[in-house]
Amino acid sequence: MTNSAPIPAPTDPTRTPAWAHLDQLAEDFYPDLRHWFEADPQRARTWSFTAADLWVDLSKNLIDQEIVAALLELARETGVEEHRDRMFRGDRINVTENRAVLHTALRRPAGDVVEVDGANVVPDVHEVLNRMYDFADRVRSGQVTGISGKKLTSIVNIGIGGSDLGPVMVYEALRPYVDPELSCEFISNIDPNDAGEVVSRLDPETTLVIVTSKTFTTLETLTNARVVREWLLRSLRERGLVTDDANAAEAVERHFVAVSTALDRVAEFGIDPANAFGFWDWVGGRYSVDSAVGLSLAIALGPENFRDLLAGFHAMDQHFQNAPAAENVPLLMGLINVWYTGFLGADTHAVLPYSQYLHRFPAYLQQLTMESNGKSVRWDGSPVSYDTGEVFWGEPGTNGQHAFYQLIHQGTRLVPADFIAFANPTHDFRDGDNDMHELFLSNFFAQTKALAFGKTIDEVRAEGTPETIAPARVFGGNRPTTSIMGDRLNPRALGELIALYEHITFVQGAVWGIDSFDQWGVELGKVLAQQILPAVAGNKEVLAEQDPSTRSLIEYYREHRRH
Ligand code: F6P
């Protein structure tokens, strides 16, 4: 099978018989989870699935057999499975950038074959992984040192978007697996306060900087990298460790490495390409944490844990590739999201991890899902006539319960929510007779129960609630949730979880016929920032070219800025 075949034009999903059927089902739709569970004692069993090592309960969603059959028909009529197969075999499904989409090749076992333009990419993937593991081992053992001979113990990743969010999220999620002698710091924002705060915590002699940028052109990352290089050299000079250009170059060589697809630009920046770790244009930034972009993680967690993370990704890939459609969890979850956004009017989707370690997971998912599926045209340029990517958001439970759950329980909007929890905590505490993790998970179980089944006015009255305030205490129920559970949050489970959401995102994009792998929507602002910079710095002519609002904002800034 060749992977250079042109990608067929996307199907307009609204013109399929399945879409018409779903429209009709939505018209007469009166969800009643209480009744559905009473009428069908097998409902929980019917709609619970194993995906790799995760247990996923879809039963509290607003679905029944007929709806899911129609959604699976929609997937067939829009060619989701064919498109999935194109992705896995390396077809150029990123049409607007004419690129293959092969993040799944990053976690393939060494013997696998995936060809791009006739060449097997899997050996290249493992060549880079082996270099990463070797480097990680040498940093961890102290064989690689800074200019004064001290072990490098603070690993600073400078990157933004996909070159930051993945490493930060995984680092936070897997903190118990971090070598206690090492720590990671992350600089992403071009706000000078970000770099300023981080370097104030660092000892330059023990700092290893990883400049991570797929393109190595990103303004934020290159600015931060130059600023940190300047700080490092200045600090080492003050300590008498850098005295001339020759050992300044040596200091950069020992304290800076790079991760990029553009090794020529890495060299221009002054980092020896021998200290660079590559990846490929067929890895999207938001799909890259499992590439060399994860170098900080390979160092902090160690190669074994990084391998387990990749094995988790691969296990979910296999589930997505091989599980029958009716049991294929990413397929079902993606289709159910299409049902909520396209037919029931949901604009947002909450992701609520009952794991403090996953506190950056919703932020990570925002880039994954919204940069992928926030599109208004299909991959052939034709406009869509339906809603695409919903707004993903969330916070860890139970903190969210005391903040925004009110709206999810009793507000006027439909907010489908994914609840994520693990059976085993890392830290075991007891509060008197209570196991703290059980207190915690009781909330996880209680919330989806309350959202699904609510509390009727009769139940409120039966508690003796005065009639005047009874309506305010009613919970309508029928608020849809998916519960995802695992044994323990370890590297493998995290890899599975990330890949699950990658594939959910893929399924939604495939139904909508959009290119989930480009991100043209971020370009205009970047270009304008460059054009506006002279005005911000005082150039009156460039200021005069601006629209009245932008001009007055810049004027306010210039009046108030004190240097
Ligand atoms: O601005 C968006 C974006 O292109 C993301 O897609 C990407 O993850 C991020 O910028 C960083 O890009 P790079 O890794 O090339 O610095």
Short mmCIF file of C-alpha atoms in Angstrom, two decimals, residues 103-481:
data_model
loop_
_atom_site.label_atom_id
_atom_site.label_comp_id
_atom_site.label_asym_id
_atom_site.label_seq_id
_atom_site.Cartn_x
_atom_site.Cartn_y
_atom_site.Cartn_z
CA HIS A 103 3.07 10.69 16.00
CA THR A 104 1.98 7.07 16.32
CA ALA A 105 5.33 6.04 14.75
CA LEU A 106 7.14 7.65 17.70
CA ARG A 107 5.98 4.89 20.01
CA ARG A 108 6.33 1.90 17.72
CA PRO A 109 8.54 -0.99 18.81
CA ALA A 110 11.94 -1.07 17.11
CA GLY A 111 11.11 -3.83 14.60
CA ASP A 112 8.02 -2.13 13.11
CA VAL A 113 7.94 -0.64 9.64
CA VAL A 114 6.24 2.66 8.72
CA GLU A 115 7.31 4.12 5.42
CA VAL A 116 7.31 7.77 4.44
CA ASP A 117 8.36 8.38 0.83
CA GLY A 118 9.65 4.82 0.63
CA ALA A 119 11.86 4.98 3.74
CA ASN A 120 11.12 3.22 7.03
CA VAL A 121 11.04 5.91 9.74
CA VAL A 122 10.99 3.58 12.76
CA PRO A 123 14.80 3.03 12.82
CA ASP A 124 15.28 6.84 12.80
CA VAL A 125 12.86 7.17 15.70
CA HIS A 126 14.80 4.60 17.72
CA GLU A 127 18.15 6.10 16.79
CA VAL A 128 17.03 9.41 18.37
CA LEU A 129 15.44 7.64 21.34
CA ASN A 130 18.67 5.76 21.99
CA ARG A 131 20.68 9.01 21.84
CA MET A 132 18.21 10.59 24.26
CA TYR A 133 18.45 7.66 26.65
CA ASP A 134 22.23 7.66 26.47
CA PHE A 135 22.38 11.39 27.16
CA ALA A 136 19.80 11.05 29.97
CA ASP A 137 21.85 8.31 31.60
CA ARG A 138 25.00 10.41 31.39
CA VAL A 139 23.29 13.43 32.97
CA ARG A 140 21.71 11.28 35.68
CA SER A 141 25.00 9.60 36.54
CA GLY A 142 26.93 12.89 36.58
CA GLN A 143 29.13 11.83 33.67
CA VAL A 144 28.01 14.95 31.83
CA THR A 145 28.78 17.99 33.96
CA GLY A 146 28.66 21.75 33.80
CA ILE A 147 31.70 23.93 33.20
CA SER A 148 32.83 23.78 36.83
CA GLY A 149 32.58 19.98 36.89
CA LYS A 150 29.39 19.92 38.96
CA LYS A 151 26.55 17.54 38.19
CA LEU A 152 23.69 19.10 36.20
CA THR A 153 20.67 18.84 38.46
CA SER A 154 18.29 21.58 37.25
CA ILE A 155 16.88 20.81 33.83
CA VAL A 156 15.30 23.86 32.20
CA ASN A 157 13.06 23.31 29.19
CA ILE A 158 12.58 26.47 27.12
CA GLY A 159 9.72 26.05 24.65
CA ILE A 160 6.11 27.05 24.11
CA GLY A 161 2.87 25.39 22.96
CA GLY A 162 3.57 21.78 22.13
CA SER A 163 7.21 22.28 23.04
CA ASP A 164 6.19 23.12 26.61
CA LEU A 165 2.70 21.93 27.56
CA GLY A 166 3.45 18.22 27.11
CA PRO A 167 6.71 18.21 29.08
CA VAL A 168 5.18 20.31 31.90
CA MET A 169 2.05 18.22 32.12
CA VAL A 170 3.92 14.90 32.15
CA TYR A 171 6.50 16.19 34.64
CA GLU A 172 3.73 17.26 37.01
CA ALA A 173 1.77 14.06 36.46
CA LEU A 174 4.74 11.80 37.15
CA ARG A 175 6.42 13.71 39.96
CA PRO A 176 6.70 10.58 42.12
CA TYR A 177 8.90 9.09 39.38
CA VAL A 178 11.30 12.04 39.19
CA ASP A 179 14.85 11.34 40.39
CA PRO A 180 15.00 13.15 43.77
CA GLU A 181 18.38 14.67 42.85
CA LEU A 182 16.91 16.31 39.74
CA SER A 183 14.27 18.88 39.06
CA CYS A 184 12.77 20.45 35.93
CA GLU A 185 11.86 24.05 35.34
CA PHE A 186 9.92 25.36 32.35
CA ILE A 187 10.14 28.73 30.65
CA SER A 188 7.55 29.40 27.98
CA ASN A 189 6.04 32.88 28.09
CA ILE A 190 7.77 35.85 26.49
CA ASP A 191 6.74 37.78 29.59
CA PRO A 192 10.17 38.55 31.11
CA ASN A 193 8.75 37.62 34.50
CA ASP A 194 8.62 33.97 33.47
CA ALA A 195 12.35 33.65 32.74
CA GLY A 196 13.11 36.03 35.61
CA GLU A 197 11.36 33.88 38.21
CA VAL A 198 12.91 30.66 36.94
CA VAL A 199 16.52 31.87 36.77
CA SER A 200 16.19 33.35 40.25
CA ARG A 201 15.82 29.75 41.47
CA LEU A 202 18.76 28.37 39.48
CA ASP A 203 22.44 27.81 40.14
CA PRO A 204 24.13 28.36 36.73
CA GLU A 205 26.80 25.76 37.51
CA THR A 206 24.21 22.98 37.84
CA THR A 207 21.79 24.11 35.13
CA LEU A 208 21.16 22.26 31.87
CA VAL A 209 19.05 24.22 29.37
CA ILE A 210 17.08 22.39 26.71
CA VAL A 211 15.91 24.73 23.96
CA THR A 212 12.90 22.96 22.47
CA SER A 213 11.36 24.25 19.26
CA LYS A 214 10.15 22.26 16.30
CA THR A 215 10.79 25.15 13.91
CA PHE A 216 13.50 26.94 15.89
CA THR A 217 11.94 30.21 14.73
CA THR A 218 9.46 30.80 17.54
CA LEU A 219 9.89 34.29 18.92
CA GLU A 220 9.13 33.42 22.54
CA THR A 221 11.49 30.46 22.64
CA LEU A 222 14.42 32.08 20.87
CA THR A 223 14.10 35.25 22.95
CA ASN A 224 13.99 33.26 26.18
CA ALA A 225 16.90 31.11 25.04
CA ARG A 226 19.06 34.18 24.30
CA VAL A 227 18.08 35.82 27.60
CA VAL A 228 18.90 32.69 29.59
CA ARG A 229 22.18 32.20 27.71
CA GLU A 230 23.08 35.79 28.59
CA TRP A 231 22.15 35.20 32.25
CA LEU A 232 24.16 31.97 32.36
CA LEU A 233 27.31 33.50 30.87
CA ARG A 234 27.05 36.62 33.03
CA SER A 235 26.61 34.55 36.19
CA LEU A 236 29.51 32.26 35.31
CA ARG A 237 31.69 35.30 34.53
CA GLU A 238 30.86 36.78 37.93
CA ARG A 239 32.10 33.54 39.49
CA GLY A 240 35.28 33.65 37.40
CA LEU A 241 34.27 30.46 35.59
CA VAL A 242 34.01 32.16 32.20
CA THR A 243 36.89 34.45 31.35
CA ASP A 244 37.14 34.53 27.57
CA ASP A 245 35.28 33.70 24.37
CA ALA A 246 36.70 30.21 24.22
CA ASN A 247 35.34 29.08 27.53
CA ALA A 248 32.11 31.06 26.94
CA ALA A 249 31.61 28.77 23.93
CA GLU A 250 32.49 25.78 26.08
CA ALA A 251 29.98 26.88 28.72
CA VAL A 252 27.21 27.09 26.10
CA GLU A 253 28.23 23.68 24.81
CA ARG A 254 28.09 22.11 28.28
CA HIS A 255 24.96 23.85 29.52
CA PHE A 256 22.78 24.04 26.37
CA VAL A 257 21.25 21.36 24.19
CA ALA A 258 18.48 21.67 21.61
CA VAL A 259 15.49 19.71 20.36
CA SER A 260 14.28 20.63 16.89
CA THR A 261 13.45 19.53 13.38
CA ALA A 262 15.64 22.41 12.08
CA LEU A 263 19.19 21.46 13.00
CA ASP A 264 20.67 24.16 10.74
CA ARG A 265 18.96 26.87 12.81
CA VAL A 266 20.14 25.20 16.01
CA ALA A 267 23.72 25.62 14.76
CA GLU A 268 23.05 29.28 13.87
CA PHE A 269 21.92 29.85 17.44
CA GLY A 270 25.29 28.58 18.64
CA ILE A 271 24.37 25.12 19.86
CA ASP A 272 26.57 22.38 18.45
CA PRO A 273 24.32 20.06 16.34
CA ALA A 274 26.11 17.20 18.14
CA ASN A 275 24.16 18.40 21.19
CA ALA A 276 20.86 18.47 19.33
CA PHE A 277 18.09 15.90 19.18
CA GLY A 278 15.97 15.86 16.07
CA PHE A 279 12.47 14.96 15.11
CA TRP A 280 10.48 15.23 11.91
CA ASP A 281 7.92 17.42 10.14
CA TRP A 282 5.40 14.58 10.42
CA VAL A 283 5.18 15.18 14.18
CA GLY A 284 2.81 18.03 15.07
CA GLY A 285 3.91 20.22 17.99
CA ARG A 286 0.91 19.25 20.11
CA TYR A 287 1.57 15.57 19.38
CA SER A 288 5.28 15.71 20.18
CA VAL A 289 5.76 14.99 23.89
CA ASP A 290 6.68 11.41 22.98
CA SER A 291 9.47 12.60 20.65
CA ALA A 292 12.76 14.26 21.61
CA VAL A 293 10.54 17.07 22.93
CA GLY A 294 10.30 14.82 25.98
CA LEU A 295 14.07 14.98 26.59
CA SER A 296 13.65 16.78 29.93
CA LEU A 297 11.34 13.92 30.95
CA ALA A 298 13.73 11.19 29.81
CA ILE A 299 16.36 12.82 32.05
CA ALA A 300 14.17 13.53 35.08
CA LEU A 301 12.17 10.29 34.99
CA GLY A 302 14.89 8.10 33.54
CA PRO A 303 14.84 6.09 30.29
CA GLU A 304 12.91 3.16 31.78
CA ASN A 305 9.97 5.33 32.77
CA PHE A 306 10.07 7.15 29.43
CA ARG A 307 9.92 3.76 27.68
CA ASP A 308 6.89 2.84 29.79
CA LEU A 309 5.22 6.11 28.84
CA LEU A 310 5.74 5.30 25.15
CA ALA A 311 4.48 1.74 25.70
CA GLY A 312 1.26 3.21 27.13
CA PHE A 313 0.79 5.40 24.06
CA HIS A 314 1.39 2.40 21.82
CA ALA A 315 -1.09 0.22 23.72
CA MET A 316 -3.83 2.82 23.14
CA ASP A 317 -2.78 3.16 19.48
CA GLN A 318 -3.30 -0.56 19.07
CA HIS A 319 -6.70 -0.40 20.72
CA PHE A 320 -7.71 2.44 18.38
CA GLN A 321 -6.39 0.59 15.33
CA ASN A 322 -7.74 -2.85 16.13
CA ALA A 323 -10.75 -2.77 18.46
CA PRO A 324 -14.07 -3.33 16.68
CA ALA A 325 -15.95 -0.08 16.12
CA ALA A 326 -18.66 -0.85 18.69
CA GLU A 327 -16.00 -1.33 21.42
CA ASN A 328 -13.48 1.20 20.21
CA VAL A 329 -13.31 3.74 23.03
CA PRO A 330 -11.63 6.69 21.24
CA LEU A 331 -14.04 6.19 18.35
CA LEU A 332 -17.07 6.07 20.65
CA MET A 333 -15.92 9.02 22.77
CA GLY A 334 -15.18 11.13 19.69
CA LEU A 335 -18.56 10.30 18.17
CA ILE A 336 -20.41 11.06 21.41
CA ASN A 337 -18.69 14.46 21.44
CA VAL A 338 -19.96 15.01 17.89
CA TRP A 339 -23.46 14.12 19.13
CA TYR A 340 -23.25 16.71 21.91
CA THR A 341 -21.80 19.52 19.80
CA GLY A 342 -23.66 18.87 16.55
CA PHE A 343 -27.08 17.82 17.83
CA LEU A 344 -27.53 18.77 21.50
CA GLY A 345 -25.91 22.22 21.44
CA ALA A 346 -22.91 21.71 23.72
CA ASP A 347 -20.21 24.36 23.24
CA THR A 348 -17.76 23.19 25.86
CA HIS A 349 -16.39 19.99 27.34
CA ALA A 350 -15.00 19.70 30.86
CA VAL A 351 -12.14 17.38 31.79
CA LEU A 352 -12.03 16.82 35.53
CA PRO A 353 -9.16 14.71 36.82
CA TYR A 354 -9.52 13.37 40.35
CA SER A 355 -5.76 13.34 40.64
CA GLN A 356 -3.83 16.39 41.80
CA TYR A 357 -0.88 15.19 39.71
CA LEU A 358 -2.98 15.78 36.58
CA HIS A 359 -3.51 19.45 37.35
CA ARG A 360 -1.98 20.53 34.01
CA PHE A 361 -3.83 17.89 31.98
CA PRO A 362 -6.76 20.18 31.03
CA ALA A 363 -4.31 22.88 29.86
CA TYR A 364 -2.45 20.29 27.80
CA LEU A 365 -5.74 19.11 26.29
CA GLN A 366 -6.69 22.65 25.36
CA GLN A 367 -3.87 22.82 22.85
CA LEU A 368 -4.38 19.24 21.70
CA THR A 369 -8.09 19.58 21.06
CA MET A 370 -8.58 23.26 20.23
CA GLU A 371 -5.53 23.84 18.04
CA SER A 372 -6.48 20.63 16.25
CA ASN A 373 -10.20 21.08 15.78
CA GLY A 374 -10.83 24.84 15.96
CA LYS A 375 -11.35 25.08 12.19
CA SER A 376 -14.01 26.59 9.92
CA VAL A 377 -13.08 24.97 6.61
CA ARG A 378 -12.64 21.35 5.61
CA TRP A 379 -9.34 20.00 4.33
CA ASP A 380 -10.34 20.85 0.72
CA GLY A 381 -11.04 24.48 1.71
CA SER A 382 -14.83 24.19 1.65
CA PRO A 383 -16.57 25.96 4.55
CA VAL A 384 -18.23 23.95 7.30
CA SER A 385 -21.90 24.58 8.11
CA TYR A 386 -21.77 22.96 11.58
CA ASP A 387 -19.91 23.53 14.80
CA THR A 388 -16.42 22.08 15.09
CA GLY A 389 -14.03 21.95 18.08
CA GLU A 390 -15.67 22.60 21.42
CA VAL A 391 -13.93 24.54 24.20
CA PHE A 392 -12.10 22.12 26.48
CA TRP A 393 -11.48 23.20 30.03
CA GLY A 394 -11.18 21.85 33.54
CA GLU A 395 -9.47 21.69 36.90
CA PRO A 396 -8.76 18.83 39.23
CA GLY A 397 -11.54 17.62 41.48
CA THR A 398 -12.33 18.32 44.25
CA ASN A 399 -11.16 21.92 43.75
CA GLY A 400 -13.51 22.38 40.80
CA GLN A 401 -16.43 21.23 42.95
CA HIS A 402 -16.01 24.33 45.09
CA ALA A 403 -15.73 26.61 42.07
CA PHE A 404 -17.59 25.95 38.83
CA TYR A 405 -19.48 22.67 39.33
CA GLN A 406 -22.55 24.71 40.31
CA LEU A 407 -23.00 25.63 36.65
CA ILE A 408 -22.51 22.06 35.49
CA HIS A 409 -25.11 20.78 38.00
CA GLN A 410 -27.78 23.48 37.79
CA GLY A 411 -26.89 25.93 35.01
CA THR A 412 -28.75 26.28 31.74
CA ARG A 413 -25.95 24.93 29.58
CA LEU A 414 -25.10 21.39 28.62
CA VAL A 415 -21.52 20.66 29.70
CA PRO A 416 -20.44 17.08 28.96
CA ALA A 417 -17.66 16.15 31.35
CA ASP A 418 -14.97 13.48 31.59
CA PHE A 419 -14.08 12.36 35.12
CA ILE A 420 -10.69 10.65 35.53
CA ALA A 421 -9.53 8.74 38.62
CA PHE A 422 -7.11 6.05 39.74
CA ALA A 423 -7.74 3.29 42.25
CA ASN A 424 -4.42 3.73 44.05
CA PRO A 425 -2.89 6.93 45.40
CA THR A 426 0.84 7.59 45.63
CA HIS A 427 0.53 8.99 49.13
CA ASP A 428 -1.49 7.10 51.70
CA PHE A 429 -3.00 9.12 54.53
CA ARG A 430 -5.66 8.32 57.05
CA ASP A 431 -7.91 10.86 58.71
CA GLY A 432 -9.05 9.03 61.83
CA ASP A 433 -10.99 6.04 60.60
CA ASN A 434 -11.09 7.27 57.04
CA ASP A 435 -8.71 6.42 54.23
CA MET A 436 -8.11 9.82 52.62
CA HIS A 437 -8.08 8.44 49.08
CA GLU A 438 -11.50 6.90 49.75
CA LEU A 439 -12.83 10.25 50.90
CA PHE A 440 -11.44 11.69 47.69
CA LEU A 441 -12.86 9.03 45.37
CA SER A 442 -16.25 9.15 47.08
CA ASN A 443 -16.46 12.63 45.61
CA PHE A 444 -15.51 11.29 42.17
CA PHE A 445 -18.30 8.70 42.34
CA ALA A 446 -20.81 11.09 43.92
CA GLN A 447 -20.42 13.81 41.34
CA THR A 448 -21.24 11.72 38.28
CA LYS A 449 -24.13 10.15 40.19
CA ALA A 450 -25.56 13.56 41.10
CA LEU A 451 -25.07 14.85 37.58
CA ALA A 452 -26.80 11.85 36.02
CA PHE A 453 -29.70 11.30 38.39
CA GLY A 454 -30.19 14.68 40.03
CA LYS A 455 -32.73 15.28 42.78
CA THR A 456 -36.43 15.77 42.07
CA ILE A 457 -38.71 18.36 43.62
CA ASP A 458 -40.49 15.56 45.49
CA GLU A 459 -37.23 14.40 47.01
CA VAL A 460 -36.44 17.97 48.01
CA ARG A 461 -39.89 18.42 49.58
CA ALA A 462 -39.60 15.10 51.38
CA GLU A 463 -36.63 16.55 53.25
CA GLY A 464 -38.95 19.21 54.67
CA THR A 465 -37.53 22.00 52.55
CA PRO A 466 -39.79 25.10 52.58
CA GLU A 467 -41.72 25.42 49.31
CA THR A 468 -40.25 28.83 48.51
CA ILE A 469 -36.70 27.56 48.27
CA ALA A 470 -37.43 24.02 47.07
CA PRO A 471 -36.97 24.84 43.33
CA ALA A 472 -33.47 26.18 43.97
CA ARG A 473 -32.56 22.82 45.49
CA VAL A 474 -33.70 20.68 42.60
CA PHE A 475 -31.09 18.98 40.42
CA GLY A 476 -32.39 18.23 36.95
CA GLY A 477 -29.99 15.34 36.30
CA ASN A 478 -29.29 14.08 32.77
CA ARG A 479 -25.97 15.92 32.80
CA PRO A 480 -23.70 13.64 30.79
CA THR A 481 -20.41 12.28 32.06
#
